Coordinates of C-alpha atoms in Angstrom, one line a residue:
X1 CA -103.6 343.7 89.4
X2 CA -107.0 343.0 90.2
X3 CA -108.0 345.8 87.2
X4 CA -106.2 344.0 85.1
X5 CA -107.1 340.7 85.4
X6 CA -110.8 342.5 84.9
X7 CA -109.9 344.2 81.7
X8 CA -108.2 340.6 80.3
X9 CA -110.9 338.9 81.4
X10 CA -113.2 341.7 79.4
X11 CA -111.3 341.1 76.2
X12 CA -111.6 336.8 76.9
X13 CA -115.3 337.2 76.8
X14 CA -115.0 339.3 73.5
X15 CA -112.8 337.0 72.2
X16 CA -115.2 334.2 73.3
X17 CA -118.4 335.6 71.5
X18 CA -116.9 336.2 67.9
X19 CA -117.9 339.3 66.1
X20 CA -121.7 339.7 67.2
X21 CA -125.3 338.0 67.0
X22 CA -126.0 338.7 63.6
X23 CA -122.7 337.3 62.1
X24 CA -123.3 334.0 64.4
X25 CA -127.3 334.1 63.1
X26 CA -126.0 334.4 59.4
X27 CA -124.0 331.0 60.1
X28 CA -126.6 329.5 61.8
X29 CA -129.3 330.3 59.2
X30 CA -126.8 327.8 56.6
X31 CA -126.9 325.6 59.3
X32 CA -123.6 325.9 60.4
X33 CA -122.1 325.7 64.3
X34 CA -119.7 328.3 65.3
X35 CA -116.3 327.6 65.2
X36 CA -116.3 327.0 69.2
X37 CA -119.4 324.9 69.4
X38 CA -117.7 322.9 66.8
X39 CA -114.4 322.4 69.1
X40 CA -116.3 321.4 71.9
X41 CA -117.8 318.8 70.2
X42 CA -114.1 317.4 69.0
X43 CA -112.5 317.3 71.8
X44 CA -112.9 316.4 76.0
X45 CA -115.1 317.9 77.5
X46 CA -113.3 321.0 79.3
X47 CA -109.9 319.9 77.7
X48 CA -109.2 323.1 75.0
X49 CA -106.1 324.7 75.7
X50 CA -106.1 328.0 73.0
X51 CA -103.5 329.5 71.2
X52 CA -102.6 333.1 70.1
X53 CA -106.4 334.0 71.0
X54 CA -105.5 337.7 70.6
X55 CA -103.4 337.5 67.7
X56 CA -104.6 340.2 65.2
X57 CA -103.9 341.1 61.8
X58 CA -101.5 344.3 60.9
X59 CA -102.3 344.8 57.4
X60 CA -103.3 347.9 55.8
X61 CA -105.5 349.1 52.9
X62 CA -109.1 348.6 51.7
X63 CA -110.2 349.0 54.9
X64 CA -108.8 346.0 56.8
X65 CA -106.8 348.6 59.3
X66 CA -110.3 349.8 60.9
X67 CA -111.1 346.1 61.2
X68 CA -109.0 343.9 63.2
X69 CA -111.1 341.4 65.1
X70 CA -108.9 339.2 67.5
X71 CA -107.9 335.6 66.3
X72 CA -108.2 336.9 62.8
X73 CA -110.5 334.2 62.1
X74 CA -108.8 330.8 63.1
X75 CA -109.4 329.1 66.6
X76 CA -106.0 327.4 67.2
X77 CA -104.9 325.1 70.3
X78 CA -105.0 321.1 71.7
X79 CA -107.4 319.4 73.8
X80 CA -108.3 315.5 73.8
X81 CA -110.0 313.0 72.0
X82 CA -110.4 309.9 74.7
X83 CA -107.9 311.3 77.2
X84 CA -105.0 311.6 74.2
X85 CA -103.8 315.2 73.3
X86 CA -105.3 316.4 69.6
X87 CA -103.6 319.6 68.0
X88 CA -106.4 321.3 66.2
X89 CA -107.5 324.6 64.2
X90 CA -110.5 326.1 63.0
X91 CA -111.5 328.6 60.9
X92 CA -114.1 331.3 61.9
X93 CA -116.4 332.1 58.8
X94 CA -117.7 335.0 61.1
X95 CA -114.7 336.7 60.6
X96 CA -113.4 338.1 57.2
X97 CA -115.1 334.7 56.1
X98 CA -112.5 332.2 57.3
X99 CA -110.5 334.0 54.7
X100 CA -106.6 333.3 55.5
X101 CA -104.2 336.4 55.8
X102 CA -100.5 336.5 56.8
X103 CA -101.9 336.3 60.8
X104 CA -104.2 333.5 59.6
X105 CA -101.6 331.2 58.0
X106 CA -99.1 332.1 61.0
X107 CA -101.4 331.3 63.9
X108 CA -102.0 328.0 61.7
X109 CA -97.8 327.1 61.2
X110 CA -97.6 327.1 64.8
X111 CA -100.1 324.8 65.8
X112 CA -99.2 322.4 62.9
X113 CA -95.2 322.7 64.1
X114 CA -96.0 322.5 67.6
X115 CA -98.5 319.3 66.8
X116 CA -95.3 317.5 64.9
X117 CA -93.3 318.4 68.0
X118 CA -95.2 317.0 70.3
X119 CA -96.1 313.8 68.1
X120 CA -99.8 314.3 68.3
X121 CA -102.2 314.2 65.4
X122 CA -103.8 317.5 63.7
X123 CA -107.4 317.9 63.1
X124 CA -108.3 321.1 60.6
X125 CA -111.7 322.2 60.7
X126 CA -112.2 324.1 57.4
X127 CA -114.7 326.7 57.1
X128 CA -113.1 329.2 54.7
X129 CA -113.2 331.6 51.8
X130 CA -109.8 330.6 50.6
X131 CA -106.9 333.2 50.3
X132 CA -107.6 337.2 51.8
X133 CA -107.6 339.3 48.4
X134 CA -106.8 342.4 50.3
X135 CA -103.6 340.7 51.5
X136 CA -102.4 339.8 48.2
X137 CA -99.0 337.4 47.4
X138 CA -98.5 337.1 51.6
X139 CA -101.5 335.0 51.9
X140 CA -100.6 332.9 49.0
X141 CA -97.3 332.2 50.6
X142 CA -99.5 331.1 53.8
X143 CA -101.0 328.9 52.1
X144 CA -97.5 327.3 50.5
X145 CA -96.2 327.4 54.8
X146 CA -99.5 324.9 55.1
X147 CA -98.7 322.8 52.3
X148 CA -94.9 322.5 52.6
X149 CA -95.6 321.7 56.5
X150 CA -98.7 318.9 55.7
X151 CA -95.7 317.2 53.7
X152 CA -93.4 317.5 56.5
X153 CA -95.9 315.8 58.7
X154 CA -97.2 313.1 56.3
X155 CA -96.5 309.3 57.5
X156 CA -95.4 311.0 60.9
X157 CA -98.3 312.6 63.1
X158 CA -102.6 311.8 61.4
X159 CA -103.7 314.8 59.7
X160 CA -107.3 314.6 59.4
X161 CA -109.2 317.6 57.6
X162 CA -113.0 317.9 58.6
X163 CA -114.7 320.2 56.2
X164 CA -117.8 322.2 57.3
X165 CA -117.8 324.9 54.7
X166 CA -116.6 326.1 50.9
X167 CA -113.0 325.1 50.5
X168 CA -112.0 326.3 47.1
X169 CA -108.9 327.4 45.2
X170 CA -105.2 326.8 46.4
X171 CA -106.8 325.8 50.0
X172 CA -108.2 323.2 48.9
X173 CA -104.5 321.3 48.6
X174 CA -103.9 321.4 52.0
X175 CA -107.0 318.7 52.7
X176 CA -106.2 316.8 49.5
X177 CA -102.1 316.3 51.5
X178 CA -103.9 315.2 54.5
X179 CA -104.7 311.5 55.4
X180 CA -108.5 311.8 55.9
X181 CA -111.1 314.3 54.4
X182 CA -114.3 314.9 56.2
X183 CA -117.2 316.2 54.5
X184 CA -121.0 317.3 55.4
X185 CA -123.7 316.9 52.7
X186 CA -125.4 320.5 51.6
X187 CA -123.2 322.9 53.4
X188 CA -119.5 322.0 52.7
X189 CA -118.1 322.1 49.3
X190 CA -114.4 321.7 47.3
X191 CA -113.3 323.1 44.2
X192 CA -110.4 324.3 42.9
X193 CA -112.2 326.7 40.2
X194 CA -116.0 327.7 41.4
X195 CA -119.1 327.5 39.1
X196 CA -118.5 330.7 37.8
X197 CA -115.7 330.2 36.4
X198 CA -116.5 327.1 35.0
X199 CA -119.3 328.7 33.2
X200 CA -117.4 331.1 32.1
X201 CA -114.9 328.8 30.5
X202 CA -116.5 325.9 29.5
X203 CA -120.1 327.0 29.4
X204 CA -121.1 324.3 32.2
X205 CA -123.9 325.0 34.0
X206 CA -123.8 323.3 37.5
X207 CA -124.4 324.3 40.8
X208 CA -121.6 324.0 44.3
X209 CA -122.7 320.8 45.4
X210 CA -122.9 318.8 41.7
X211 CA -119.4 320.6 41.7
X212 CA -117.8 319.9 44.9
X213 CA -120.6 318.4 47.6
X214 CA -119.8 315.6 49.4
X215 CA -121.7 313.0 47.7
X216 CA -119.8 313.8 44.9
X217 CA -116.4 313.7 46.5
X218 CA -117.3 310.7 48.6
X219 CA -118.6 308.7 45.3
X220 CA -117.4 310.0 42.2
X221 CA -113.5 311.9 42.8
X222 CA -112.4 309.8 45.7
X223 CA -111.6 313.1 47.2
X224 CA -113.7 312.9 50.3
X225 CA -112.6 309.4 52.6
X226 CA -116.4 310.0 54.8
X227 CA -119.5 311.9 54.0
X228 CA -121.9 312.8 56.7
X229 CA -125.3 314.5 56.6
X230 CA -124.6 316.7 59.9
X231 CA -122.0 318.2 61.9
X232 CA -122.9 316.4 64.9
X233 CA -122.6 313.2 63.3
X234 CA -119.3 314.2 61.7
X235 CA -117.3 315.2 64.4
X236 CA -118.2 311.8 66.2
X237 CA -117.0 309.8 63.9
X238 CA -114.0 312.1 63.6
X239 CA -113.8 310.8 67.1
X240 CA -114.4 307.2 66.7
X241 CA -111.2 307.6 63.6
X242 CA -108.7 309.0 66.4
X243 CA -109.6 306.4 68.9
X244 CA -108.5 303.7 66.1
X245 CA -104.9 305.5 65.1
X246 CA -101.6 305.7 66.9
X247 CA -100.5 309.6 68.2
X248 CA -97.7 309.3 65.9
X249 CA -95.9 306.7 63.7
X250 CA -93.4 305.7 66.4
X251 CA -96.6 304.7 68.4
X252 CA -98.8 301.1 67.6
X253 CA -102.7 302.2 67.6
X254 CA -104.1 301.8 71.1
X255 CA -105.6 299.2 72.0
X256 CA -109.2 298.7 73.2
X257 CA -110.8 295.8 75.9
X258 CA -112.9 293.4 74.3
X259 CA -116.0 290.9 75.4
X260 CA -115.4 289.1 71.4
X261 CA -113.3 285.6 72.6
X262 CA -110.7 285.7 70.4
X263 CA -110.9 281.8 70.0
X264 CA -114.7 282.9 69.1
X265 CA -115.7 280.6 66.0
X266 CA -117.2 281.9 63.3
X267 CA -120.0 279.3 61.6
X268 CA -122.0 281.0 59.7
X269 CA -119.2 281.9 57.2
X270 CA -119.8 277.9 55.8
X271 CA -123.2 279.6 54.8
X272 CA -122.0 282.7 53.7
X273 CA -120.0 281.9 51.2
X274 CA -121.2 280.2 48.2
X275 CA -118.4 277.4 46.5
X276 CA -119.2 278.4 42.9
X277 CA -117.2 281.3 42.2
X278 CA -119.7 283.0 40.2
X279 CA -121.8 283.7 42.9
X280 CA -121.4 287.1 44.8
X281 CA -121.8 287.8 48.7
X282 CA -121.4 290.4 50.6
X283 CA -118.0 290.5 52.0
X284 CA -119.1 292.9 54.3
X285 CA -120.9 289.9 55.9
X286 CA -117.5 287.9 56.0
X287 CA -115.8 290.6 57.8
X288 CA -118.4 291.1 60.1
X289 CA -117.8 287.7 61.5
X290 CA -113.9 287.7 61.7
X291 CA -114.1 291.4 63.5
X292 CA -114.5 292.0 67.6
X293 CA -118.5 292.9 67.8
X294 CA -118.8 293.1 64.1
X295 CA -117.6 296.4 63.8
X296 CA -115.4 298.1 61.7
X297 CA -114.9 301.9 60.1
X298 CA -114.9 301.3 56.6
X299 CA -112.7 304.3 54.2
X300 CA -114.2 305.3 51.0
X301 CA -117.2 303.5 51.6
X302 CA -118.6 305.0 48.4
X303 CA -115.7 305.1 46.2
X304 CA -114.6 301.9 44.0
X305 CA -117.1 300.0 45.9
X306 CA -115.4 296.9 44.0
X307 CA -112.6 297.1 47.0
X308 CA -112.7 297.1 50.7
X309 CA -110.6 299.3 53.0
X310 CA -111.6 299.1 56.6
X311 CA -110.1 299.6 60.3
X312 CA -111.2 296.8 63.1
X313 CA -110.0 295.2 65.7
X314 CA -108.9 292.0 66.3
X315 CA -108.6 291.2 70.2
X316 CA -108.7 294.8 70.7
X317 CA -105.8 295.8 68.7
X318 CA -106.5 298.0 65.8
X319 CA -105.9 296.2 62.0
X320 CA -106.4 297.6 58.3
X321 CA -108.4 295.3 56.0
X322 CA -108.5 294.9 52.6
X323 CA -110.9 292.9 51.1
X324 CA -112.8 292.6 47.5
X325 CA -116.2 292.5 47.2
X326 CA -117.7 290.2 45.0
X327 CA -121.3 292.2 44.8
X328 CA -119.6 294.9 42.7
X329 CA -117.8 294.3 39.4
X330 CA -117.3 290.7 41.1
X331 CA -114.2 292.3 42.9
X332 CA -112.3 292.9 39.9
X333 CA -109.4 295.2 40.3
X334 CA -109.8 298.1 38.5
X335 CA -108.0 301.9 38.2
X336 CA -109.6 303.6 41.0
X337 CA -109.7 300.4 43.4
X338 CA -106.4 299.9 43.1
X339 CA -105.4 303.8 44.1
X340 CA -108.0 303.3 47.0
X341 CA -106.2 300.4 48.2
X342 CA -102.8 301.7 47.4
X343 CA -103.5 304.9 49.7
X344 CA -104.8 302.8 52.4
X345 CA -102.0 299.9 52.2
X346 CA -99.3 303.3 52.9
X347 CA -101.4 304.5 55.6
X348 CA -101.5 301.7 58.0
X349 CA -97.8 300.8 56.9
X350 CA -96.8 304.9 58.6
X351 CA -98.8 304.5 61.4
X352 CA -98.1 300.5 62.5
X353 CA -101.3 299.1 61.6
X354 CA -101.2 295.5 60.2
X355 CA -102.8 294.4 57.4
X356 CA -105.3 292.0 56.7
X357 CA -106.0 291.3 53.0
X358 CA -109.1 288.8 52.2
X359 CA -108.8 287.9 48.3
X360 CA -111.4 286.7 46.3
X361 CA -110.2 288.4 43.1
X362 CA -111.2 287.3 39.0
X363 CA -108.4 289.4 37.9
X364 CA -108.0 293.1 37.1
X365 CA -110.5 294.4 34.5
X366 CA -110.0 294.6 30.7
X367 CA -111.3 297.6 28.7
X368 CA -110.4 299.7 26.4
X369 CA -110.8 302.6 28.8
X370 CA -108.7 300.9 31.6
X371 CA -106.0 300.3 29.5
X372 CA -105.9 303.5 27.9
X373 CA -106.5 305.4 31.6
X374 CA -103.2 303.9 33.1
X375 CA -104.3 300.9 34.9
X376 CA -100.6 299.5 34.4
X377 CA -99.1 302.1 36.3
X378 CA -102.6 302.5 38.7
X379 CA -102.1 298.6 39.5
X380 CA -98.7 299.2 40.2
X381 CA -99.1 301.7 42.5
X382 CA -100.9 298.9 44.9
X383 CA -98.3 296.2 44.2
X384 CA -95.4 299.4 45.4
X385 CA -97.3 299.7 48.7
X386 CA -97.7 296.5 49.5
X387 CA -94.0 295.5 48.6
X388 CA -92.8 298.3 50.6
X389 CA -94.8 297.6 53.8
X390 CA -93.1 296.6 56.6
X391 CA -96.2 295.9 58.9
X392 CA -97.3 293.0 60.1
X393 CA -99.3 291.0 56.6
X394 CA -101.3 288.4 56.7
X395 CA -103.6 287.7 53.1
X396 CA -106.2 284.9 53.5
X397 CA -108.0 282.9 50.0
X398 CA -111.8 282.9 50.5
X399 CA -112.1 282.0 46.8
X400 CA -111.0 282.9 43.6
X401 CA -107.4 284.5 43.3
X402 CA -106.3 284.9 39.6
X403 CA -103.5 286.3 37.5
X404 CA -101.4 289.5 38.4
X405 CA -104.2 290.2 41.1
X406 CA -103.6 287.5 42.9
X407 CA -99.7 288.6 42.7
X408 CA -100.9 292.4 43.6
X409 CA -103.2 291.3 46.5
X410 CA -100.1 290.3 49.0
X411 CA -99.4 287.3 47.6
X412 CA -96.3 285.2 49.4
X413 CA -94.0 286.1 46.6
X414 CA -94.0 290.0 47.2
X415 CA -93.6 289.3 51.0
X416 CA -96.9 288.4 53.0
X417 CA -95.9 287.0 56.4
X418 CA -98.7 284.2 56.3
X419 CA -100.8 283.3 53.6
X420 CA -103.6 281.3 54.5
X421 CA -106.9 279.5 52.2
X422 CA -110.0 278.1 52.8
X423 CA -110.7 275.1 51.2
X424 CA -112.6 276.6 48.7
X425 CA -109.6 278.6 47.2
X426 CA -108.8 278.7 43.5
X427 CA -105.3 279.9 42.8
X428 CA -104.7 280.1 39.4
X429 CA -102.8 282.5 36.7
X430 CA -107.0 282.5 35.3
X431 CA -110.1 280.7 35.1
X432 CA -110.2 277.0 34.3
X433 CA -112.7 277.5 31.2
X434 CA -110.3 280.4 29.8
X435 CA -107.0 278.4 30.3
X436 CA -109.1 275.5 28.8
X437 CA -109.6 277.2 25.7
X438 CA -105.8 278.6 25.3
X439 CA -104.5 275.3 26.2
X440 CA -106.6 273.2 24.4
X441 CA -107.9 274.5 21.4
X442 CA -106.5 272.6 18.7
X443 CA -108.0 269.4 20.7
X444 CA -111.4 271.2 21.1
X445 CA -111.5 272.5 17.2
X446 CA -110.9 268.8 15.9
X447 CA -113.0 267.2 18.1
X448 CA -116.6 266.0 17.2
X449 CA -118.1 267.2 20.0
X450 CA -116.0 270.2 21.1
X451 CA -118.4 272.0 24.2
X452 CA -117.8 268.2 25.1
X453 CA -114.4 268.3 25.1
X454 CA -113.9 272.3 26.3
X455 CA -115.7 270.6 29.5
X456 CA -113.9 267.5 29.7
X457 CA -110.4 269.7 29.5
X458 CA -112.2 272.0 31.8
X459 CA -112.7 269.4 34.3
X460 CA -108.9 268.2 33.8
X461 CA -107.4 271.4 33.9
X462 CA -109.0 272.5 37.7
X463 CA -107.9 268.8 39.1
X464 CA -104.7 269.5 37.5
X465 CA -103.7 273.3 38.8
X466 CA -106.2 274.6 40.6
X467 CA -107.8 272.2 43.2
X468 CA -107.5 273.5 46.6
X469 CA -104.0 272.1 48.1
X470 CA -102.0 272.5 44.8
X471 CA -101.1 276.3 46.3
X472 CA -100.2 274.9 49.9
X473 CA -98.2 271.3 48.2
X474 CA -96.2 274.4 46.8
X475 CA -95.3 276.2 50.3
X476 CA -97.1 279.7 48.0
X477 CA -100.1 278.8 51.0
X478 CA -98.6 278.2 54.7
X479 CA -102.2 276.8 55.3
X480 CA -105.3 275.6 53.9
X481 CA -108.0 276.4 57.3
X482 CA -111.5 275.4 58.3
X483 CA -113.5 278.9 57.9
X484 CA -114.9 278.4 60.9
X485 CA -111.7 278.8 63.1
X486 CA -110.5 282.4 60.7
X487 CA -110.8 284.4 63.6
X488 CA -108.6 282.6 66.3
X489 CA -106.1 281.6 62.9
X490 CA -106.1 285.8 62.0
X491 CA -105.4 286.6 65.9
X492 CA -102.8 283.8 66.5
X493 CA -100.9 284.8 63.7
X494 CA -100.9 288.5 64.2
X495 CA -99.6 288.0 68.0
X496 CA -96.8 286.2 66.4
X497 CA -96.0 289.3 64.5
X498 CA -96.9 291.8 66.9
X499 CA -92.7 292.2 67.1
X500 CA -91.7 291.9 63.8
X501 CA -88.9 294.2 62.4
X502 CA -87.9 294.5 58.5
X503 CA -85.0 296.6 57.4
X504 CA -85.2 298.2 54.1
X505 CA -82.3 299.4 52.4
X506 CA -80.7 302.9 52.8
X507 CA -82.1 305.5 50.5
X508 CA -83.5 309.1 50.3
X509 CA -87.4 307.7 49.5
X510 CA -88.9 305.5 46.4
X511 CA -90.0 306.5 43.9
X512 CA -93.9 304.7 43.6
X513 CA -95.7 305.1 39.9
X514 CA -97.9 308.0 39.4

C-alpha cells in the first residue's frame, strides 16, 4: 500500500505543476497567473476540493496520442467563497492552450451538473483557445453540452464567467448565457471572428483589444458587466459579487451585520438635489446616502451610463437598485439603458433580490436612430421585466417622472408594492412647457404677447397637474416623504415585504420582446 500511495502521490505532484517551467514562464511573461494560483485566489483558503484531476484525453491523430497531459487542460472542483460552497472550472492555457476537446467539455458537464445539483453557483475561469481543431465535430458538440446546460441553469444557480484570456468563436456563447462577465484590461479578449478574419473580409484593420478588450466590452457592447486592470483585483471583486447573491434561487441573498442605523437620516440629500429639474446631480451621491456605509457594486458601470444598476444593502439585506442619472443624457431612457435595466430587473427577480427603483426620468429619447434601432420593442423589454417580477418593489420620485418612462420605471399601475415622492416630484405624461404649447396654442398664437401667455399657461398648467400631491390625491403615490427620513421609509417598507408571495398564472414561460 505504502508504494502506492507513493506512486499516487508522485503523479499528484505532476499533476500539481502543469506541463513544465517554460510553459508556466510563457504565461507569466503575458502576465497571466496559472490556472491554480488563480483558484486559490477564488476560493477559501485551503477549501479546493478537485475533480477528475487525472482525466486524460483518448483521441488519436496529429500527434495528440503521444501527448496526453493529465486534466486535459481544465482545473474542475468546489471550494468556498465566505464559508459558502462555489462550483468552479478553469481552463489551463499551459496545456493544448485551454483548447476544449471531448475530455475538456466532459470534465466541464460534470462540474456544471453537479453545481445545479447541489444548488451552488458556478464560476468559469476562461483562459482558452476555443474549440481543439484536431478533435474536430466532438469538440463542437462540447461546446453545445456547455451551452444547452448554462440554459438549464439560468434563473436557478449564479453563473458568473471571469475571463483571463482570448475567448473567441463558439466559446464565447457560453459567457454571453451566463449572468456576469468578468474581464481584465490588456490580456483577456472576446470575439466571435478574430482580426484576421475580419481583415480578410471586410478589410478592417484593428488590433484584439479595439476588437474584443475589456474596455470595449465594458463601455461600448455591453458585453462585459466589470472590467478590471489585474487579476488580483478581479477575482476579489468576483468575491465581493458572491458574498451579495443567494446559492440558488430558492435561497434570499445572505444577509450581512451592519453599524449603518437603519433609522439613520439622511440630510444632505436636501442639498443634493437641486428643485429645478434641469439641473443634474450625481445620483451616485443620492444612493450613497440611502445605502448601509455608502457602498454599493454598481453593474455595467460603463455601459448606458444614463441608467443605474447597483446591488447594496439596506440593514444588511442585499437589494437591486435602479436609478437614472441625471449627469448623462439627463437620465433619458434610451435603447441600451433600457436592455441594461431589463437584464438587471430579471436577475434580482431569479435570485430574490428586491428592487429599488429611484426615478427621475424626462422621458425616453427621440431620434431618428432610436426609433429606427427598436427602442419600441428595447423599451418593452424593461416594462416585461418589471411586470413579471415578483420580488419585493418599491419605486421612489426624487424629481421628474414623465410619459411612458414614468409608466416603464415601476410605476403603481404595472404593480410596484409602494410608490413613494419627495416633495419635489413632477408626475406628469410631459413637461409643463411642452404640454403648454399642445394645449394651448391656439390661445398663445392669438395672443399679443404670446411668450407671455406660453408662461402664464405654463404656470397654470404645473398648479393644475403636476404640483407635487396631485399623484398621491390620486392613490398612483402611497406617500409624499421628507428626503431626509428615505432611508428608514426604504427599510420599513421592505421589512413589510420581506414575506410577500405573488402567483402568476400557469404557463410553459413568456415570451419577453427581442
Amino acid at each position: 500500500m505504502r508504494l502506492h500511495v507513493a506512486e499516487l502521490a508522485a503523479i499528484k505532484e505532476r499533476v500539481h505543476a502543469g506541463p513544465g517551467e517554460q510553459a508556466t514562464a510563457a504565461q507569466k511573461a503575458k502576465g497571466k497567473l496559472t490556472v491554480r494560483e488563480r483558484i486559490e485566489l477564488l476560493l477559501d483558503e485551503g477549501s479546493f476540493r478537485e475533480v477528475e484531476p487525472l482525466r486524460r484525453h483518448r483521441a488519436t491523430g496529429f500527434g495528440l496520442e503521444a501527448k496526453r497531459p493529465y486534466t486535459d487542460g481544465v482545473v474542475t472542483g468546489w471550494g468556498t467563497v465566505e464559508g459558502r460552497t462555489v462550483f468552479v472550472y478553469a481552463h489551463d492555457f499551459r496545456i493544448f492552450g485551454g483548447a476544449l476537446g471531448e475530455a475538456h467539455a466532459t470534465k466541464i458537464h460534470k462540474i456544471m451538473d453537479m453545481a445545479l445539483a447541489a444548488g451552488a453557483p458556478l464560476v468559469s475561469l476562461n483562459d482558452g483557445a476555443g474549440a481543439r481543431i484536431q478533435e474536430g465535430v466532438t469538440a463542437l458538440a462540447g461546446y453545445g453540452g456547455i451551452f444547452q446546460r448554462n440554459t438549464r441553469a439560468s434563473g436557478v444557480i449564479p453563473q458568473i464567467s471571469v475571463m483571463l484570456g482570448p475567448c473567441a468563436g463558439g466559446a464565447a456563447y457560453s459567457p454571453a448565457l451566463t449572468d456576469f462577465v468578468f474581464m481584465v484590461r490588456e490580456t483577456s479578449q472576446m470575439f466571435i471572428t478574430g482580426p484576421d478574419v475580419v481583415r480578410a473580409v471586410t478589410g478592417e484593420e484593428i488590433t484584439q483589444n479595439g476588437l474584443g478588450g475589456a474596455d470595449v466590452h465594458a463601455g461600448t457592447s455591453g458585453v462585459a458587466h466589470f472590467a478590471y486592470d489585474d487579476e488580483e483585483t478581479c477575482l476579489e471583486e468576483v468575491r465581493y459579487l458572491l458574498s451579495m447573491l443567494p446559492s440558488n434561487n430558492r435561497e434570499n441573498p445572505p444577509a450581512a451585520a451592519t453599524d449603518d442605523p437603519p433609522t439613520r437620516t439622511c440630510e444632505p440629500l436636501l442639498d443634493l438635489v437641486p428643485v429645478d429639474g434641469n439641473r443634474p446631480y450625481d445620483m451616485h451621491r443620492v444612493m450613497e446616502e440611502l445605502v448601509d456605509d455608502g457602498d454599493y457594486l454598481e453593474v455595467h458601470e460603463r455601459w448606458a451610463r444614463n441608467i443605474i444598476c447597483a446591488l447594496a444593502r439596506l440593514d444588511g439585506k442585499v437589494v437591486g437598485i435602479v436609478a437614472n442619472q441625471p449627469q448623462a443624457l439627463a437620465g433619458v431612457l434610451d435603447i441600451e439603458a433600457s436592455e441594461k435595466a431589463a437584464r438587471f430587473v430579471q436577475m434580482c427577480d431569479a435570485f430574490n433580490i428586491p428592487i429599488v427603483t429611484l426615478l427621475d426620468v424626462p422621458g425616453f429619447l427621440p431620434g431618428v436612430d432610436q426609433e429606427h434601432g427598436g427602442i419600441i420593442r428595447h423599451g418593452a423589454k424593461l416594462l416585461y421585466a418589471y411586470c413579471n417580477a415578483t420580488v419585493p418593489r418599491i419605486s421612489l420620485i426624487l424629481r421628474k417622472a414623465y410619459g411612458g418612462a414614468y409608466i416603464v420605471m415601476d410605476s403603481q399601475s404595472i404593480g410596484a408594492d409602494l410608490t413613494y415622492a419627495w416633495p419635489t416630484n413632477e408626475i406628469a405624461v410631459m413637461g409643463a412647457e411642452g404640454a403648454a404649447n399642445v394645449i394651448f396654442r391656439r390661445q398663445i398664437a392669438a395672443a399679443e404677447d404670446p411668450e407671455a401667455m406660453r408662461t402664464r399657461m405654463v404656470k397654470e398648467y404645473k398648479a393644475e397637474l403636476m404640483h407635487p400631491y396631485y399623484a398621491a390625491e390620486r392613490g398612483l403615490v402611497d406617500d409624499v416623504i421628507d428626503p431626509v427620513h428615505t432611508r428608514e421609509v426604504l427599510i420599513d417598507s421592505l421589512a413589510m415585504l420581506a414575506n410577500k408571495h405573488a402567483d402568476r398564472p400557469a404557463r410553459k414561460h413568456g415570451n419577453p420582446p427581442q
